[in-house]
Every structure is written in C-alpha cells, then in structure tokens.
mmCIF file of C-alpha atoms in Angstrom:
data_model
loop_
_atom_site.group_PDB
_atom_site.id
_atom_site.type_symbol
_atom_site.label_atom_id
_atom_site.label_comp_id
_atom_site.label_asym_id
_atom_site.label_seq_id
_atom_site.Cartn_x
_atom_site.Cartn_y
_atom_site.Cartn_z
ATOM 1 C CA MET A 248 28.921 1.895 19.119
ATOM 2 C CA SER A 249 27.301 4.225 21.685
ATOM 3 C CA ASN A 250 23.689 5.322 21.442
ATOM 4 C CA SER A 251 24.780 8.912 20.811
ATOM 5 C CA ASP A 252 26.384 7.819 17.545
ATOM 6 C CA ARG A 253 23.148 6.378 16.059
ATOM 7 C CA ARG A 254 22.218 9.563 14.219
ATOM 8 C CA VAL A 255 20.574 7.942 11.179
ATOM 9 C CA THR A 256 18.587 5.492 13.308
ATOM 10 C CA ARG A 257 17.248 8.431 15.297
ATOM 11 C CA GLN A 258 16.325 10.277 12.082
ATOM 12 C CA ILE A 259 14.331 7.271 10.908
ATOM 13 C CA ALA A 260 12.701 7.054 14.342
ATOM 14 C CA MET A 261 11.684 10.699 14.119
ATOM 15 C CA GLY A 262 9.997 10.030 10.767
ATOM 16 C CA ILE A 263 8.125 7.042 12.197
ATOM 17 C CA ARG A 264 7.027 9.034 15.229
ATOM 18 C CA GLN A 265 5.833 11.951 13.073
ATOM 19 C CA SER A 266 3.853 9.582 10.855
ATOM 20 C CA ALA A 267 2.240 7.870 13.862
ATOM 21 C CA LEU A 268 1.302 11.236 15.378
ATOM 22 C CA LYS A 269 -0.051 12.468 12.044
ATOM 23 C CA TYR A 270 -2.548 9.604 11.961
ATOM 24 C CA SER A 271 -3.037 9.297 15.720
ATOM 25 C CA GLN A 272 -6.812 9.700 15.496
ATOM 26 C CA LEU A 273 -7.125 6.828 13.009
ATOM 27 C CA LEU A 274 -4.685 4.656 14.936
ATOM 28 C CA SER A 275 -6.764 5.117 18.099
ATOM 29 C CA ASN A 276 -3.870 4.333 20.452
ATOM 30 C CA LYS A 277 -4.094 0.645 19.471
ATOM 31 C CA LYS A 278 -1.334 -1.834 18.720
ATOM 32 C CA LEU A 279 0.787 -1.743 15.555
ATOM 33 C CA VAL A 280 2.137 -4.727 13.630
ATOM 34 C CA LEU A 281 5.552 -4.142 12.063
ATOM 35 C CA ALA A 282 6.272 -6.230 8.948
ATOM 36 C CA ILE A 283 9.903 -7.268 9.385
ATOM 37 C CA SER A 284 11.573 -9.438 6.745
ATOM 38 C CA GLY A 285 15.138 -9.204 7.977
ATOM 39 C CA GLY A 286 16.337 -7.015 5.112
ATOM 40 C CA PRO A 287 17.974 -3.617 5.755
ATOM 41 C CA ASP A 288 14.803 -1.532 5.291
ATOM 42 C CA SER A 289 12.590 -3.419 7.720
ATOM 43 C CA LEU A 290 15.417 -3.980 10.221
ATOM 44 C CA ALA A 291 16.075 -0.233 10.214
ATOM 45 C CA MET A 292 12.388 0.323 11.044
ATOM 46 C CA LEU A 293 12.625 -2.173 13.889
ATOM 47 C CA LEU A 294 15.877 -0.687 15.200
ATOM 48 C CA ALA A 295 14.308 2.762 15.136
ATOM 49 C CA THR A 296 11.643 1.647 17.626
ATOM 50 C CA GLN A 297 14.315 2.137 20.305
ATOM 51 C CA TYR A 298 13.893 5.886 19.810
ATOM 52 C CA VAL A 299 10.206 6.407 18.930
ATOM 53 C CA GLY A 300 9.167 6.845 22.550
ATOM 54 C CA SER A 301 7.857 4.312 25.041
ATOM 55 C CA LYS A 302 4.170 4.948 24.272
ATOM 56 C CA ILE A 303 4.590 3.909 20.641
ATOM 57 C CA ARG A 304 7.147 1.172 21.301
ATOM 58 C CA GLN A 305 4.861 -0.553 23.828
ATOM 59 C CA LYS A 306 2.207 -0.889 21.121
ATOM 60 C CA VAL A 307 4.542 -2.492 18.571
ATOM 61 C CA ILE A 308 4.580 -6.167 17.535
ATOM 62 C CA ALA A 309 7.387 -7.296 15.200
ATOM 63 C CA ALA A 310 6.012 -9.923 12.789
ATOM 64 C CA HIS A 311 8.111 -12.091 10.485
ATOM 65 C CA PHE A 312 6.653 -14.324 7.765
ATOM 66 C CA SER A 313 8.486 -17.139 5.964
ATOM 67 C CA HIS A 314 7.253 -18.015 2.469
ATOM 68 C CA GLY A 315 8.709 -21.521 2.541
ATOM 69 C CA LEU A 316 10.728 -20.989 -0.626
ATOM 70 C CA ARG A 317 14.152 -20.859 1.096
ATOM 71 C CA PRO A 318 13.886 -23.009 4.256
ATOM 72 C CA ILE A 319 17.453 -22.497 5.503
ATOM 73 C CA GLU A 320 17.549 -18.752 4.776
ATOM 74 C CA ASP A 321 14.026 -18.320 6.198
ATOM 75 C CA GLU A 322 15.108 -19.800 9.531
ATOM 76 C CA ILE A 323 18.217 -17.609 9.669
ATOM 77 C CA GLU A 324 16.184 -14.476 8.893
ATOM 78 C CA LYS A 325 13.508 -15.371 11.448
ATOM 79 C CA ASN A 326 16.131 -15.757 14.178
ATOM 80 C CA LEU A 327 17.791 -12.501 13.146
ATOM 81 C CA VAL A 328 14.518 -10.588 13.462
ATOM 82 C CA LYS A 329 13.757 -12.323 16.763
ATOM 83 C CA ASP A 330 17.164 -11.275 18.177
ATOM 84 C CA VAL A 331 16.816 -7.652 17.023
ATOM 85 C CA ALA A 332 13.279 -7.449 18.433
ATOM 86 C CA LYS A 333 14.643 -8.620 21.786
ATOM 87 C CA ILE A 334 17.351 -5.949 21.681
ATOM 88 C CA CYS A 335 14.703 -3.320 20.972
ATOM 89 C CA GLY A 336 12.351 -4.569 23.681
ATOM 90 C CA VAL A 337 9.634 -5.373 21.148
ATOM 91 C CA ARG A 338 7.355 -8.409 21.133
ATOM 92 C CA PHE A 339 8.135 -10.888 18.316
ATOM 93 C CA VAL A 340 5.818 -13.257 16.428
ATOM 94 C CA SER A 341 6.422 -15.377 13.334
ATOM 95 C CA GLY A 342 4.520 -17.481 10.851
ATOM 96 C CA ALA A 343 5.228 -19.604 7.795
ATOM 97 C CA ASP A 344 3.535 -21.144 4.777
ATOM 98 C CA ASN A 345 4.449 -22.825 1.502
ATOM 99 C CA VAL A 346 3.771 -20.184 -1.126
ATOM 100 C CA ALA A 347 3.859 -20.370 -4.920
ATOM 101 C CA ALA A 348 7.082 -18.950 -6.333
ATOM 102 C CA ASN A 349 5.729 -15.666 -7.693
ATOM 103 C CA GLU A 350 5.604 -12.103 -6.373
ATOM 104 C CA SER A 351 1.808 -11.851 -6.274
ATOM 105 C CA ALA A 352 1.258 -15.051 -4.295
ATOM 106 C CA ALA A 353 4.058 -14.184 -1.881
ATOM 107 C CA ARG A 354 2.656 -10.715 -1.235
ATOM 108 C CA GLU A 355 -0.882 -12.015 -0.687
ATOM 109 C CA ALA A 356 0.282 -14.700 1.744
ATOM 110 C CA ARG A 357 2.417 -12.208 3.650
ATOM 111 C CA TYR A 358 -0.373 -9.632 4.030
ATOM 112 C CA ASN A 359 -2.888 -12.317 4.987
ATOM 113 C CA TYR A 360 -0.562 -13.419 7.781
ATOM 114 C CA LEU A 361 0.084 -9.854 8.949
ATOM 115 C CA SER A 362 -3.660 -9.115 8.897
ATOM 116 C CA LYS A 363 -4.338 -12.252 10.929
ATOM 117 C CA ILE A 364 -1.794 -11.157 13.535
ATOM 118 C CA ALA A 365 -3.373 -7.699 13.626
ATOM 119 C CA ILE A 366 -6.851 -9.113 14.258
ATOM 120 C CA GLU A 367 -5.655 -11.583 16.910
ATOM 121 C CA ASN A 368 -3.907 -8.782 18.813
ATOM 122 C CA ASP A 369 -6.521 -6.063 18.314
ATOM 123 C CA ALA A 370 -3.992 -4.059 16.298
ATOM 124 C CA ILE A 371 -5.269 -1.227 14.126
ATOM 125 C CA ALA A 372 -2.486 -1.037 11.525
ATOM 126 C CA ILE A 373 0.330 -2.844 9.748
ATOM 127 C CA MET A 374 3.504 -0.793 9.326
ATOM 128 C CA THR A 375 5.770 -1.536 6.368
ATOM 129 C CA ALA A 376 9.271 -0.238 5.611
ATOM 130 C CA HIS A 377 8.735 1.116 2.097
ATOM 131 C CA THR A 378 11.365 3.769 1.373
ATOM 132 C CA ARG A 379 11.825 6.676 -1.011
ATOM 133 C CA ASP A 380 13.657 4.270 -3.332
ATOM 134 C CA ASP A 381 10.633 1.943 -3.395
ATOM 135 C CA GLN A 382 8.405 4.920 -4.205
ATOM 136 C CA ALA A 383 10.566 6.012 -7.146
ATOM 137 C CA GLU A 384 10.648 2.459 -8.536
ATOM 138 C CA THR A 385 6.877 2.121 -8.177
ATOM 139 C CA VAL A 386 6.232 5.368 -10.065
ATOM 140 C CA LEU A 387 8.324 4.142 -13.004
ATOM 141 C CA LEU A 388 6.705 0.701 -13.018
ATOM 142 C CA ARG A 389 3.216 2.151 -13.028
ATOM 143 C CA LEU A 390 4.045 4.700 -15.704
ATOM 144 C CA ALA A 391 5.381 1.889 -17.885
ATOM 145 C CA ARG A 392 2.192 -0.092 -17.322
ATOM 146 C CA GLY A 393 -0.103 2.774 -18.300
ATOM 147 C CA SER A 394 -1.514 3.692 -14.885
ATOM 148 C CA GLY A 395 -3.773 6.697 -14.469
ATOM 149 C CA LEU A 396 -3.368 9.474 -11.919
ATOM 150 C CA LYS A 397 -4.280 7.259 -8.950
ATOM 151 C CA GLY A 398 -1.709 4.647 -9.930
ATOM 152 C CA ILE A 399 0.957 7.244 -10.642
ATOM 153 C CA SER A 400 0.555 8.595 -7.109
ATOM 154 C CA ALA A 401 2.100 5.233 -6.200
ATOM 155 C CA ILE A 402 2.642 4.186 -2.578
ATOM 156 C CA ARG A 403 0.462 6.111 -0.118
ATOM 157 C CA GLU A 404 1.654 6.838 3.388
ATOM 158 C CA MET A 405 -1.694 5.590 4.690
ATOM 159 C CA SER A 406 -4.231 3.267 3.091
ATOM 160 C CA SER A 407 -6.480 0.463 4.267
ATOM 161 C CA GLN A 408 -7.651 -3.028 3.421
ATOM 162 C CA VAL A 409 -10.436 -5.293 4.632
ATOM 163 C CA PHE A 410 -9.533 -8.758 5.894
ATOM 164 C CA LEU A 411 -12.205 -11.150 7.170
ATOM 165 C CA GLY A 412 -14.548 -8.216 7.589
ATOM 166 C CA ASN A 413 -12.029 -6.162 9.576
ATOM 167 C CA LYS A 414 -10.642 -2.851 8.342
ATOM 168 C CA ILE A 415 -6.891 -2.692 8.807
ATOM 169 C CA PHE A 416 -4.793 0.370 8.059
ATOM 170 C CA LEU A 417 -1.492 0.128 6.198
ATOM 171 C CA LEU A 418 0.977 2.740 7.415
ATOM 172 C CA ARG A 419 4.235 3.387 5.564
ATOM 173 C CA PRO A 420 6.166 5.789 7.789
ATOM 174 C CA MET A 421 9.531 5.572 5.995
ATOM 175 C CA LEU A 422 8.692 6.962 2.569
ATOM 176 C CA LYS A 423 11.034 9.890 3.165
ATOM 177 C CA ALA A 424 13.925 7.627 4.193
ATOM 178 C CA THR A 425 16.345 6.293 1.596
ATOM 179 C CA ARG A 426 17.767 2.816 1.151
ATOM 180 C CA GLU A 427 21.182 4.321 1.877
ATOM 181 C CA GLN A 428 19.880 5.468 5.262
ATOM 182 C CA THR A 429 18.432 2.072 6.163
ATOM 183 C CA GLU A 430 21.767 0.453 5.387
ATOM 184 C CA ALA A 431 23.486 3.096 7.551
ATOM 185 C CA ALA A 432 21.071 2.436 10.423
ATOM 186 C CA CYS A 433 21.940 -1.261 10.403
ATOM 187 C CA LEU A 434 25.646 -0.408 10.338
ATOM 188 C CA GLU A 435 25.236 2.029 13.231
ATOM 189 C CA ASN A 436 23.669 -0.710 15.320
ATOM 190 C CA GLU A 437 26.254 -3.299 14.227
ATOM 191 C CA ILE A 438 23.519 -5.484 12.731
ATOM 192 C CA ALA A 439 24.170 -7.391 9.500
ATOM 193 C CA PRO A 440 20.856 -7.509 7.597
ATOM 194 C CA ALA A 441 19.742 -10.488 5.540
ATOM 195 C CA ARG A 442 20.419 -10.386 1.802
ATOM 196 C CA ASP A 443 17.831 -11.963 -0.468
ATOM 197 C CA LYS A 444 19.648 -13.162 -3.608
ATOM 198 C CA SER A 445 16.428 -12.838 -5.607
ATOM 199 C CA ASN A 446 16.791 -9.049 -5.304
ATOM 200 C CA GLU A 447 19.662 -9.262 -7.775
ATOM 201 C CA SER A 448 17.711 -11.242 -10.375
ATOM 202 C CA VAL A 449 16.624 -9.335 -13.473
ATOM 203 C CA ASN A 450 13.786 -11.821 -13.892
ATOM 204 C CA TYR A 451 11.700 -9.468 -11.758
ATOM 205 C CA SER A 452 10.447 -6.161 -13.147
ATOM 206 C CA ARG A 453 11.173 -4.135 -10.022
ATOM 207 C CA ASN A 454 14.736 -5.415 -9.933
ATOM 208 C CA ARG A 455 15.276 -4.381 -13.567
ATOM 209 C CA VAL A 456 14.062 -0.888 -12.729
ATOM 210 C CA ARG A 457 16.254 -0.678 -9.617
ATOM 211 C CA LEU A 458 19.385 -2.165 -11.173
ATOM 212 C CA ASN A 459 19.191 -0.802 -14.726
ATOM 213 C CA VAL A 460 16.744 2.080 -15.103
ATOM 214 C CA ILE A 461 17.312 4.143 -11.936
ATOM 215 C CA PRO A 462 21.113 4.298 -12.385
ATOM 216 C CA GLU A 463 20.661 5.615 -15.938
ATOM 217 C CA LEU A 464 18.187 8.262 -14.746
ATOM 218 C CA ILE A 465 20.614 9.363 -12.022
ATOM 219 C CA LYS A 466 23.190 9.997 -14.766
ATOM 220 C CA ILE A 467 20.702 12.468 -16.270
ATOM 221 C CA ASN A 468 19.633 13.994 -12.954
ATOM 222 C CA SER A 469 21.416 13.147 -9.711
ATOM 223 C CA GLN A 470 18.149 13.875 -7.889
ATOM 224 C CA ALA A 471 16.021 11.698 -10.168
ATOM 225 C CA GLN A 472 14.612 9.596 -7.317
ATOM 226 C CA ALA A 473 13.617 12.678 -5.335
ATOM 227 C CA ALA A 474 11.976 14.135 -8.457
ATOM 228 C CA LEU A 475 9.944 10.953 -9.002
ATOM 229 C CA VAL A 476 8.820 10.980 -5.371
ATOM 230 C CA SER A 477 7.834 14.638 -5.619
ATOM 231 C CA PHE A 478 5.831 13.824 -8.745
ATOM 232 C CA ALA A 479 4.035 11.033 -6.875
ATOM 233 C CA GLU A 480 3.174 13.390 -4.013
ATOM 234 C CA ARG A 481 1.704 15.982 -6.394
ATOM 235 C CA ALA A 482 -0.242 13.268 -8.206
ATOM 236 C CA ALA A 483 -1.644 12.035 -4.883
ATOM 237 C CA SER A 484 -2.763 15.562 -3.973
ATOM 238 C CA ASP A 485 -4.422 16.077 -7.373
ATOM 239 C CA ASP A 486 -6.043 12.659 -7.182
ATOM 240 C CA GLU A 487 -7.515 13.375 -3.742
ATOM 241 C CA PHE A 488 -9.000 16.650 -4.990
ATOM 242 C CA LEU A 489 -10.567 14.979 -8.031
ATOM 243 C CA GLU A 490 -11.872 12.073 -5.916
ATOM 244 C CA ASN A 491 -13.706 14.498 -3.635
ATOM 245 C CA PHE A 492 -14.976 16.442 -6.649
ATOM 246 C CA ALA A 493 -16.360 13.246 -8.185
ATOM 247 C CA LEU A 494 -18.123 12.301 -4.953
ATOM 248 C CA SER A 495 -19.736 15.720 -4.624
ATOM 249 C CA ALA A 496 -20.805 15.732 -8.299
ATOM 250 C CA VAL A 497 -23.238 12.840 -7.762
ATOM 251 C CA THR A 498 -24.356 13.522 -4.192
ATOM 252 C CA GLU A 499 -27.876 14.545 -5.222
ATOM 253 C CA PHE A 500 -28.621 11.569 -7.475
ATOM 254 C CA GLU A 501 -26.525 8.671 -6.207
ATOM 255 C CA ILE A 502 -27.981 6.056 -3.843
ATOM 256 C CA ARG A 503 -25.628 3.597 -2.117
ATOM 257 C CA THR A 504 -26.607 0.361 -0.392
ATOM 258 C CA PRO A 505 -24.198 -2.425 0.699
ATOM 259 C CA TYR A 506 -24.348 -4.241 -2.659
ATOM 260 C CA LYS A 507 -25.578 -1.595 -5.085
ATOM 261 C CA VAL A 508 -24.924 1.948 -6.279
ATOM 262 C CA GLU A 509 -27.715 3.523 -8.324
ATOM 263 C CA TRP A 510 -27.866 6.754 -10.324
ATOM 264 C CA ASP A 511 -30.252 8.761 -12.466
ATOM 265 C CA LYS A 512 -29.045 7.784 -15.932
ATOM 266 C CA HIS A 513 -29.671 11.162 -17.579
ATOM 267 C CA ARG A 514 -27.723 13.080 -14.947
ATOM 268 C CA LEU A 515 -24.921 10.526 -15.060
ATOM 269 C CA ARG A 516 -24.717 10.910 -18.846
ATOM 270 C CA ALA A 517 -24.337 14.676 -18.426
ATOM 271 C CA LEU A 518 -21.072 14.354 -16.497
ATOM 272 C CA PRO A 519 -17.817 15.034 -18.387
ATOM 273 C CA GLU A 520 -16.243 11.688 -19.206
ATOM 274 C CA PRO A 521 -13.129 12.135 -16.975
ATOM 275 C CA LEU A 522 -15.437 12.842 -14.041
ATOM 276 C CA LEU A 523 -17.772 9.988 -14.967
ATOM 277 C CA ILE A 524 -14.848 7.549 -14.963
ATOM 278 C CA ARG A 525 -13.930 8.624 -11.439
ATOM 279 C CA VAL A 526 -17.523 8.200 -10.270
ATOM 280 C CA LEU A 527 -17.548 4.662 -11.652
ATOM 281 C CA GLU A 528 -14.172 3.765 -10.152
ATOM 282 C CA ASN A 529 -15.209 5.199 -6.763
ATOM 283 C CA SER A 530 -18.375 3.128 -6.779
ATOM 284 C CA TRP A 531 -16.549 -0.054 -7.762
ATOM 285 C CA ARG A 532 -14.074 0.366 -4.889
ATOM 286 C CA TYR A 533 -16.991 1.036 -2.520
ATOM 287 C CA LEU A 534 -18.604 -2.256 -3.576
ATOM 288 C CA THR A 535 -15.519 -4.453 -3.849
ATOM 289 C CA GLY A 536 -12.852 -2.910 -1.624
ATOM 290 C CA GLU A 537 -9.843 -0.612 -1.759
ATOM 291 C CA GLY A 538 -7.389 -1.486 -4.487
ATOM 292 C CA SER A 539 -10.043 -2.743 -6.897
ATOM 293 C CA THR A 540 -10.013 -1.275 -10.374
ATOM 294 C CA LEU A 541 -12.212 -1.700 -13.421
ATOM 295 C CA GLY A 542 -9.663 -1.373 -16.213
ATOM 296 C CA SER A 543 -9.977 0.699 -19.378
ATOM 297 C CA GLU A 544 -11.908 -1.921 -21.368
ATOM 298 C CA LYS A 545 -14.546 -2.368 -18.652
ATOM 299 C CA ILE A 546 -14.865 1.396 -18.306
ATOM 300 C CA ARG A 547 -15.520 1.641 -22.050
ATOM 301 C CA GLN A 548 -18.209 -1.045 -21.834
ATOM 302 C CA ILE A 549 -19.874 0.650 -18.853
ATOM 303 C CA ILE A 550 -19.998 4.030 -20.559
ATOM 304 C CA ASN A 551 -21.522 2.408 -23.628
ATOM 305 C CA VAL A 552 -24.288 0.868 -21.476
ATOM 306 C CA ILE A 553 -24.936 4.203 -19.763
ATOM 307 C CA LYS A 554 -25.254 5.938 -23.128
ATOM 308 C CA THR A 555 -27.486 3.236 -24.633
ATOM 309 C CA SER A 556 -29.105 0.345 -22.731
ATOM 310 C CA GLY A 557 -28.506 -3.234 -21.628
ATOM 311 C CA HIS A 558 -25.966 -4.474 -19.105
ATOM 312 C CA THR A 559 -22.331 -5.568 -18.786
ATOM 313 C CA ASP A 560 -20.546 -7.984 -16.473
ATOM 314 C CA LEU A 561 -17.796 -6.464 -14.335
ATOM 315 C CA GLY A 562 -16.100 -9.483 -12.785
ATOM 316 C CA LYS A 563 -16.065 -10.238 -9.041
ATOM 317 C CA LYS A 564 -19.771 -11.149 -9.435
ATOM 318 C CA GLY A 565 -20.514 -7.566 -10.405
ATOM 319 C CA GLN A 566 -22.564 -6.027 -13.178
ATOM 320 C CA LEU A 567 -23.853 -2.713 -14.413
ATOM 321 C CA VAL A 568 -27.481 -2.720 -15.558
ATOM 322 C CA ASN A 569 -30.175 -0.351 -16.736
ATOM 323 C CA VAL A 570 -33.194 -0.527 -14.461
ATOM 324 C CA LYS A 571 -36.718 0.859 -14.635
ATOM 325 C CA GLY A 572 -37.402 4.552 -14.339
ATOM 326 C CA ASP A 573 -34.324 5.795 -16.179
ATOM 327 C CA LYS A 574 -31.969 4.453 -13.539
ATOM 328 C CA VAL A 575 -28.652 2.676 -13.946
ATOM 329 C CA ALA A 576 -27.068 0.568 -11.222
ATOM 330 C CA MET A 577 -23.738 -1.033 -10.422
ATOM 331 C CA MET A 578 -24.245 -4.172 -8.346
ATOM 332 C CA VAL A 579 -22.363 -7.058 -6.770
ATOM 333 C CA SER A 580 -23.850 -10.223 -5.364
ATOM 334 C CA GLY A 581 -24.193 -10.473 -1.563
ATOM 335 C CA LYS A 582 -21.278 -12.006 0.279
#
C-alpha cells in the first residue's frame, strides 16, 4: 500500500504532533520514550512516527516490556515491535521481568521499566497510546467506584510521576483517536498487531466494561463514548479551576517545607468543607507524590482532628497533628 493511502495513520500522527507541540516547553526538546506493547493502539502510535516530522521522530525511543507471564507470546510481540520500529526508523529497546499475575503489579513493573529507560536516556516523557475508548471505559470504572471530580476527569493528556527522584512526564497524545482508527492504521501499513487473549476475559473489570457495558450504552446513544469523553474533559477543566482556587484560599496561612505542610487551625476551620477537602488532598499529593489520595475515611478523620484536637495517622508514614500556637500540620517522615 502506498504512503499516500495511509490517511488514518497520518491523522494519528497529526494528533501526536499537535500534542507534542502543545507541551513543547515542558518537553524541553528532549527524548521521548514510547510504550509499545505490540497491540493495535501502541503499534498505531509507533507507525504514526513516520509522519510526525523528523525533529520529533529523532527524539523517539520505542520501548517494549515483557511481563514474563506468556514467554512465547512475549517473544513474538517483542520481535514484532522491533521490526516495526526498524521500518519507522526509530530506536528500539526492550526489557523483561517475572511479574505477579495481576493488573496492578503488571502496570507498576511496566512503568518502572519505562521510567528507568527514560532516566538512562535523558528522556523527559513517556508516551502511551491511550485512546478515546480507554478514556470512556475509565470514566465508567471510576464512576462505579465512587470517584470524585478528579477521578471522574479520568485520563489526563499530560501528567507526571517521580521515579528515583526524577520527575518524568506522562504524555497521552492519542486520546482523541479511537480504537477503530488504530486498527485501521495497522491495516493501512499491512501490519498484523498482537492479540492478547486476556483482553477477552471477563475476569477483569475493564474488559467487562468494554465488552458488556459500552455496547449497551451505544444502543441508547450511538455517541455514548464521545459523550463520556466530553464529560471527562469538562470535569478536568472544573477540577483544575477548583484546584487553583483551593491553593489560593490558603496562600496567606499555609507554610510548606519538604516534609510538612502547616496551617493556622482557626483559618483552616473557616473554609467550606468542599474547599477544605481539596486543600488537604493537594497537600497530601505535595508530600507523597502525584496520584496519592487520602480516601473518604481518612478525610473524615482529618477534619475531626482539625475541628477538635489530637492527631491521626495517614499511612505512608504520614500523620496530621495539632501543634502549639493553634497550628495544625500534615507531615511525612523524611525519605
């Protein structure tokens, strides 16, 4: 198939390029690690690097990680990604480990590997191939699990994590692309993507949403996925506004040090509870890292201490205590 026929691949490439340009100041013209599993979504992202422009493509490293759960399939997928990376003129690296057979352990091992590759190559960001379909599924999962506004805003186009003291950005440039488009991109390039049989198992929550819930919602509204994504985008915008509002509300009486955040207790008590909760969550993330959350029960305990006296343990070697001079502090032990 001629290059001129690869319309969908070029569309995906345009989205990746626009996302990279949008965050160009944060990315600082450094290298980018692409997380490539061998499935249609990540292969479409890799294939699209042919059309993102030479400046971006030269900074790209395609990284594949094997979890050790399917040795034969892992080797096949690794070689597939290696071959496609060669076609695209992109550097390829791979790693492997024996990981416990659960989603959480697999994800942690994968991101640890990708972060390690980023640090070793002075890369600023990891790029993942999350699509609009992934976003819609995530919104439903988080709604079902009782997430607040931050959780409902689901997958962010840009976020960050700290690994071994290094801040690494996570860029998801394909949130506007659909799974149908990633499949089409592979077909356009005459590449047969890997198929993970576990994706068809209803033992996993996300699979149940994808296979059972989404199809039923589409019967109600053919644009259900787009509606869920739009909802997530509005939630993210509202959440950002409220986050900034919470930060400004305590500017005059909040003191931050590396392992402690301290407030005037009387002024903290005066905040409306929804705003107070955001102040507490902001401070906990500042002390323990992006992605950390206190949970509703811990929030209730903290508010009780603020209104009365005493202290409460917060996990991760953290605590909230009343201190002398009508102060209250959230603290974690030094690392």
